[in-house]
Amino acid sequence: MLNDLRTLARVLCDDYAPRTATESVIISDRPHGRLRRYGSREQFDRARRDGAVPVLLVPPLAVPARCYDLAPGVEPANSVVEFLLSTGSIPYVVDFGDVGRAERRLGFEDYFDGFVPRALGDALGDFGVSGGSADLLGWSLGGTISLLTAAFHRDLPIRSVITVGTPLSYAKIPMYRAVRTVLAPTAGRPVDSVLKALGGIPAPLVQFSYRALAWQRELRKPKYILDNLNDRDALIRMQVIDRFQDSMPGYPGRVSEQMLLNLVVRDEIGDGVLHLGDRTVDLRALTAPVFAVGSHRDAVVSHAAAQHCENLLTSSSRVDFHTVETSHLGLLTGGVAAARTWPAIAKFRDELTVTA
């Protein structure tokens, strides 16, 4: 009984799950583009010697870059970075940093035509293999930015694009379809005016929205804690997710407007041609191989929205779609991801290496 009370106190005080991070080094520290390389020097040298293709991890907007390295060394498996290192690859992650009112003018074009291409160049420069290329891997909107980058810059040395829980048609997501119906008569102008006034979507609202999408989990949490006081792994997993949700930054102002108008109201991404700032991106012209993962149980991105890649990316040399039945975050990290998502990604990457 005393041990249970101690465990409960540590959980309630956010002191139960270990705070771990994979060994890393900062390669460059550009504004909204800090680049971090993971792994030891020995792992780095071995990967270069073996001719491994590095991976640039692109985080979603309004999500901390550490989504790819949640509680490494702690079961159940929570670190994509740790897995990639185990396959002999070197993962890099571009960190877009915090977002406040000062970032209100940032749009998607700043990411796919600025931050990500520069990070890719820095990563390949650091890896130092002449004529080398890298795979882009993005979860949720990180996958969107990766696809936009590869489509807009078809000359960049991008070997493939890997997306996890990435929406490629907002018209195929029931929640956004309803929003689109409501906003259609005004073309979204009233809400767009509010977003302009706010300078974006503040971090507290993003955090609340993410929790609201998993409202059943939030309601069941007190009972879940009490039922699992003797299950260390279950409590660690819960607290890792809670910390992750509590650290979400906001959306930049221009990005939030583009998400509303270009993605939701007009569903330009579903049609394949996006008009973002003074750039036009045609996803149908993307030629790099693409691997995508979706789930029928994803409360954020419907299975149909993720699978739309098969119909959309008509110029890609290869489009593989893989179904993993779990939550939005569960597609990326956790026991199901370790058993289903990660091995499928590794198989895809190995096949690209063999056919190169």
Coordinates of C-alpha atoms in Angstrom, one line a residue:
M1 CA 0.0 0.0 0.0
L2 CA 2.8 2.4 0.9
N3 CA 4.6 1.6 -2.3
D4 CA 1.4 2.3 -4.3
L5 CA 1.1 5.7 -2.6
R6 CA 4.7 6.6 -3.4
T7 CA 4.1 5.6 -7.0
L8 CA 1.0 7.7 -7.2
A9 CA 2.7 10.7 -5.7
R10 CA 5.6 10.4 -8.2
V11 CA 3.1 10.1 -11.1
L12 CA 1.1 13.1 -10.0
C13 CA 4.3 15.2 -9.5
D14 CA 5.5 14.3 -13.0
D15 CA 8.5 12.5 -11.5
Y16 CA 8.0 8.9 -12.6
A17 CA 9.2 8.5 -16.2
P18 CA 12.9 8.9 -16.7
R19 CA 14.0 12.0 -18.6
T20 CA 16.4 10.4 -21.1
A21 CA 17.8 11.6 -24.5
T22 CA 19.9 9.9 -27.1
E23 CA 23.5 11.1 -27.5
S24 CA 23.6 13.9 -30.0
V25 CA 25.5 17.0 -31.2
I26 CA 24.3 20.2 -32.7
I27 CA 25.6 20.6 -36.3
S28 CA 24.2 24.0 -37.1
D29 CA 22.0 26.5 -35.3
R30 CA 20.2 28.6 -37.9
P31 CA 17.0 30.5 -36.8
H32 CA 14.1 28.0 -36.9
G33 CA 16.5 25.4 -38.3
R34 CA 18.7 24.0 -35.5
L35 CA 20.1 20.7 -36.9
R36 CA 21.0 17.9 -34.5
R37 CA 22.9 14.7 -35.3
Y38 CA 22.2 11.7 -33.2
G39 CA 24.5 8.9 -32.3
S40 CA 28.0 8.4 -31.0
R41 CA 31.2 9.2 -33.0
E42 CA 31.7 5.5 -33.4
Q43 CA 28.2 5.0 -34.9
F44 CA 28.8 8.0 -37.2
D45 CA 32.1 6.7 -38.5
R46 CA 30.7 3.2 -39.1
A47 CA 27.7 4.6 -41.0
R48 CA 29.9 6.6 -43.3
R49 CA 32.3 3.7 -43.8
D50 CA 29.4 1.4 -44.6
G51 CA 27.8 3.8 -47.1
A52 CA 24.6 4.2 -45.1
V53 CA 22.0 6.8 -46.2
P54 CA 21.3 9.3 -43.5
V55 CA 17.8 10.3 -42.5
L56 CA 16.6 13.8 -42.0
L57 CA 13.7 13.8 -39.5
V58 CA 11.2 16.7 -40.1
P59 CA 8.9 17.4 -37.2
P60 CA 5.3 18.6 -37.6
L61 CA 4.6 22.2 -36.9
A62 CA 3.3 22.8 -33.4
V63 CA 5.2 19.7 -32.2
P64 CA 8.6 19.6 -30.5
A65 CA 11.4 18.0 -32.5
R66 CA 11.9 15.5 -29.6
C67 CA 8.8 13.6 -30.8
Y68 CA 11.4 11.4 -32.6
D69 CA 13.3 10.7 -29.4
L70 CA 10.7 10.2 -26.7
A71 CA 12.3 8.3 -23.7
P72 CA 15.0 6.3 -25.4
G73 CA 16.2 3.2 -23.5
V74 CA 12.8 2.9 -21.8
E75 CA 10.3 0.2 -22.6
P76 CA 8.0 0.1 -24.5
A77 CA 10.1 1.5 -27.4
N78 CA 9.6 5.2 -27.8
S79 CA 12.5 6.5 -29.8
V80 CA 12.5 6.5 -33.6
V81 CA 16.1 7.8 -33.4
E82 CA 17.2 4.9 -31.3
F83 CA 15.7 2.5 -33.8
L84 CA 17.3 4.2 -36.8
L85 CA 20.7 4.0 -35.1
S86 CA 20.2 0.3 -34.5
T87 CA 19.8 -0.2 -38.3
G88 CA 23.2 1.5 -38.9
S89 CA 21.7 4.8 -40.1
I90 CA 22.5 8.2 -38.8
P91 CA 19.4 10.3 -38.0
Y92 CA 19.4 14.1 -38.1
V93 CA 16.5 16.2 -36.9
V94 CA 15.7 19.8 -37.9
D95 CA 14.2 21.7 -34.9
F96 CA 12.0 24.6 -36.0
G97 CA 12.0 26.0 -32.4
D98 CA 9.3 27.8 -30.4
V99 CA 6.7 29.8 -32.1
G100 CA 5.2 33.1 -30.8
R101 CA 3.8 36.3 -32.2
A102 CA 7.2 37.2 -33.6
E103 CA 6.8 34.2 -36.0
R104 CA 3.4 35.2 -37.3
R105 CA 4.6 35.9 -40.8
L106 CA 6.1 32.4 -41.3
G107 CA 4.3 30.4 -43.9
F108 CA 4.7 26.8 -45.3
E109 CA 6.9 28.3 -48.0
D110 CA 9.5 29.2 -45.3
Y111 CA 9.7 25.6 -44.3
F112 CA 9.8 23.8 -47.7
D113 CA 11.8 26.5 -49.5
G114 CA 14.0 27.5 -46.7
F115 CA 14.5 25.7 -43.4
V116 CA 14.3 22.1 -44.6
P117 CA 16.5 22.5 -47.8
R118 CA 19.1 24.3 -45.7
A119 CA 19.0 21.6 -43.0
L120 CA 19.3 18.9 -45.7
G121 CA 22.4 20.7 -47.1
D122 CA 23.9 21.0 -43.6
A123 CA 23.2 17.3 -42.9
L124 CA 24.8 16.0 -46.1
G125 CA 27.7 18.4 -45.6
D126 CA 28.3 17.0 -42.2
F127 CA 27.9 13.4 -43.3
G128 CA 30.6 14.2 -45.9
V129 CA 29.9 11.5 -48.5
S130 CA 30.4 12.9 -52.1
G131 CA 27.3 12.6 -54.2
G132 CA 25.3 11.3 -51.3
S133 CA 21.6 11.7 -50.6
A134 CA 19.2 11.4 -47.6
D135 CA 15.8 10.1 -46.8
L136 CA 13.3 12.6 -45.4
L137 CA 11.0 11.2 -42.7
G138 CA 8.1 13.2 -41.3
W139 CA 5.3 12.5 -38.9
S140 CA 1.9 14.2 -39.5
L141 CA 2.5 17.7 -40.9
G142 CA 6.2 16.9 -40.9
G143 CA 5.4 14.5 -43.7
T144 CA 3.5 17.3 -45.5
I145 CA 6.5 19.6 -45.3
S146 CA 8.8 16.7 -46.5
L147 CA 6.6 16.1 -49.5
L148 CA 6.3 19.8 -50.4
T149 CA 10.1 20.1 -50.2
A150 CA 10.8 17.1 -52.4
A151 CA 8.1 18.3 -55.0
F152 CA 9.2 21.9 -55.1
H153 CA 13.0 21.1 -55.1
R154 CA 13.2 18.0 -57.3
D155 CA 16.9 18.7 -57.8
L156 CA 17.7 18.2 -54.2
P157 CA 19.5 14.9 -53.2
I158 CA 16.4 13.3 -51.6
R159 CA 16.5 9.6 -52.1
S160 CA 12.9 9.0 -50.7
V161 CA 10.2 10.6 -48.6
I162 CA 8.7 8.6 -45.7
T163 CA 5.4 9.9 -44.1
V164 CA 3.7 8.7 -41.0
G165 CA 0.1 9.7 -40.3
T166 CA 0.3 12.5 -42.9
P167 CA -3.0 13.9 -44.4
L168 CA -3.1 14.2 -48.2
S169 CA -6.7 15.2 -48.5
Y170 CA -8.6 17.2 -45.8
A171 CA -11.8 16.5 -47.6
K172 CA -11.4 12.9 -46.5
I173 CA -11.1 13.7 -42.8
P174 CA -14.7 13.9 -41.3
M175 CA -13.8 16.6 -38.8
Y176 CA -12.4 19.0 -41.5
R177 CA -15.1 18.1 -43.9
A178 CA -17.6 19.4 -41.4
V179 CA -15.5 22.6 -40.9
R180 CA -15.3 23.0 -44.7
T181 CA -19.1 22.8 -45.0
V182 CA -19.6 25.4 -42.3
L183 CA -17.0 27.8 -43.7
A184 CA -17.7 27.4 -47.4
P185 CA -20.3 30.2 -47.7
T186 CA -17.8 32.8 -46.4
A187 CA -14.7 31.1 -47.8
G188 CA -13.4 31.0 -44.2
R189 CA -12.8 34.8 -44.1
P190 CA -14.2 35.4 -40.5
V191 CA -12.0 32.7 -39.0
D192 CA -9.0 33.8 -41.1
S193 CA -9.5 37.3 -39.6
V194 CA -9.4 35.9 -36.1
L195 CA -6.2 34.0 -36.9
K196 CA -4.6 37.2 -38.3
A197 CA -5.5 39.1 -35.1
L198 CA -4.1 36.3 -32.9
G199 CA -0.9 36.0 -34.9
G200 CA -1.4 32.3 -35.1
I201 CA -2.7 29.5 -32.9
P202 CA -1.2 29.9 -29.3
A203 CA 0.5 26.9 -27.7
P204 CA -2.1 26.4 -24.9
L205 CA -4.9 26.1 -27.6
V206 CA -2.8 23.6 -29.5
Q207 CA -2.2 21.5 -26.4
F208 CA -5.9 21.6 -25.4
S209 CA -6.9 20.6 -29.0
Y210 CA -4.6 17.6 -29.0
R211 CA -6.0 16.4 -25.7
A212 CA -9.5 17.0 -26.8
L213 CA -9.0 14.7 -29.8
A214 CA -8.1 12.0 -27.3
W215 CA -10.9 13.0 -24.8
Q216 CA -11.6 9.4 -23.9
R217 CA -8.0 8.9 -22.8
E218 CA -8.2 12.0 -20.6
L219 CA -11.4 10.9 -18.9
R220 CA -10.1 7.5 -18.2
K221 CA -6.7 8.7 -17.0
P222 CA -7.5 8.7 -13.2
K223 CA -8.8 5.1 -13.3
Y224 CA -5.9 4.1 -15.6
I225 CA -3.4 5.3 -13.1
L226 CA -5.0 3.5 -10.2
D227 CA -5.4 0.3 -12.2
N228 CA -1.7 0.4 -13.3
L229 CA 0.1 1.4 -10.1
N230 CA 2.0 -1.9 -10.4
D231 CA 2.7 -1.6 -14.1
R232 CA 5.8 0.5 -14.5
D233 CA 5.9 0.4 -18.3
A234 CA 2.2 1.6 -18.6
L235 CA 2.8 4.5 -16.3
I236 CA 6.0 5.5 -18.0
R237 CA 4.3 5.5 -21.3
M238 CA 1.4 7.6 -20.0
Q239 CA 3.8 10.2 -18.5
V240 CA 6.0 10.4 -21.6
I241 CA 2.9 11.2 -23.7
D242 CA 1.7 13.8 -21.1
R243 CA 5.0 15.6 -21.1
F244 CA 5.0 15.5 -24.9
Q245 CA 1.6 17.1 -25.1
D246 CA 2.4 19.7 -22.6
S247 CA 5.5 20.9 -24.6
M248 CA 3.7 21.6 -27.9
P249 CA 4.4 25.0 -29.3
G250 CA 1.9 27.1 -31.3
Y251 CA 1.3 27.5 -35.0
P252 CA 2.8 30.5 -36.8
G253 CA 0.2 33.0 -38.0
R254 CA 0.6 32.6 -41.8
V255 CA 0.8 28.8 -41.5
S256 CA -2.4 28.7 -39.5
E257 CA -4.1 30.8 -42.2
Q258 CA -2.8 28.5 -45.0
M259 CA -3.9 25.5 -43.1
L260 CA -7.4 26.9 -42.9
L261 CA -7.7 28.2 -46.4
N262 CA -5.4 26.2 -48.6
L263 CA -5.7 22.8 -46.8
V264 CA -9.1 22.7 -45.2
V265 CA -11.4 25.1 -47.2
R266 CA -9.9 24.5 -50.6
D267 CA -8.3 21.1 -50.0
E268 CA -5.5 22.1 -52.5
I269 CA -3.4 19.3 -51.2
G270 CA -6.0 16.7 -52.1
D271 CA -6.0 18.1 -55.7
G272 CA -2.2 18.1 -55.7
V273 CA -1.5 21.7 -56.5
L274 CA -0.9 24.2 -53.7
H275 CA -0.6 27.9 -53.9
L276 CA 1.5 29.0 -50.9
G277 CA 2.7 32.6 -50.9
D278 CA 4.2 33.2 -54.2
R279 CA 5.1 29.5 -54.7
T280 CA 3.1 26.9 -56.5
V281 CA 3.8 23.3 -55.5
D282 CA 2.6 20.4 -57.7
L283 CA 2.8 17.2 -55.6
R284 CA 1.8 15.3 -58.8
A285 CA 5.3 16.1 -60.1
L286 CA 7.2 14.6 -57.2
T287 CA 9.4 11.8 -58.5
A288 CA 11.1 10.4 -55.4
P289 CA 9.9 7.1 -54.0
V290 CA 7.4 7.5 -51.2
F291 CA 6.5 5.3 -48.2
A292 CA 3.4 6.2 -46.2
V293 CA 1.7 4.9 -43.1
G294 CA -1.9 5.3 -42.0
S295 CA -4.4 3.9 -39.6
H296 CA -8.2 3.4 -39.3
R297 CA -7.9 4.2 -35.6
D298 CA -6.1 7.5 -36.1
A299 CA -8.4 10.2 -34.6
V300 CA -6.4 13.0 -36.3
V301 CA -5.8 11.8 -39.8
S302 CA -8.3 9.4 -41.4
H303 CA -7.0 6.2 -43.2
A304 CA -8.5 7.5 -46.4
A305 CA -6.7 10.9 -46.1
A306 CA -3.3 9.1 -45.6
Q307 CA -3.9 6.5 -48.3
H308 CA -4.8 9.3 -50.8
C309 CA -1.0 9.3 -51.6
E310 CA -1.6 6.3 -53.9
N311 CA -3.9 8.4 -56.2
L312 CA -2.1 11.7 -55.8
L313 CA 1.6 11.1 -56.3
T314 CA 1.3 10.0 -59.9
S315 CA 4.9 10.8 -61.0
S316 CA 6.6 9.1 -58.0
S317 CA 8.8 6.2 -59.0
R318 CA 7.3 4.2 -56.2
V319 CA 4.4 4.7 -53.7
D320 CA 4.1 2.2 -50.9
F321 CA 1.2 2.5 -48.4
H322 CA 1.3 0.6 -45.1
T323 CA -1.6 0.2 -42.7
V324 CA -0.9 0.0 -38.9
E325 CA -3.9 0.0 -36.7
T326 CA -3.1 2.3 -33.8
S327 CA -3.4 6.0 -32.7
H328 CA -1.9 9.0 -34.4
L329 CA 1.1 9.1 -32.0
G330 CA 1.1 5.3 -31.8
L331 CA 2.0 5.2 -35.6
L332 CA 5.3 6.9 -34.7
T333 CA 6.3 5.7 -31.3
G334 CA 5.4 2.9 -28.8
G335 CA 5.0 -0.8 -28.9
V336 CA 2.8 -1.0 -32.0
A337 CA 5.1 1.3 -34.0
A338 CA 8.2 -0.7 -32.9
A339 CA 6.5 -3.9 -34.0
R340 CA 4.8 -2.7 -37.2
T341 CA 5.8 0.8 -38.4
W342 CA 9.5 0.8 -37.9
P343 CA 10.3 -2.6 -39.5
A344 CA 8.2 -1.7 -42.5
I345 CA 10.2 1.6 -42.9
A346 CA 13.5 -0.3 -42.5
K347 CA 12.4 -2.8 -45.2
F348 CA 11.5 0.0 -47.6
R349 CA 14.8 1.7 -47.0
D350 CA 16.7 -1.6 -47.4
E351 CA 15.0 -2.3 -50.7
L352 CA 16.0 1.2 -52.0
T353 CA 19.6 0.4 -51.1
V354 CA 19.5 -2.9 -52.9
T355 CA 18.1 -1.4 -56.1
A356 CA 20.3 1.7 -56.1

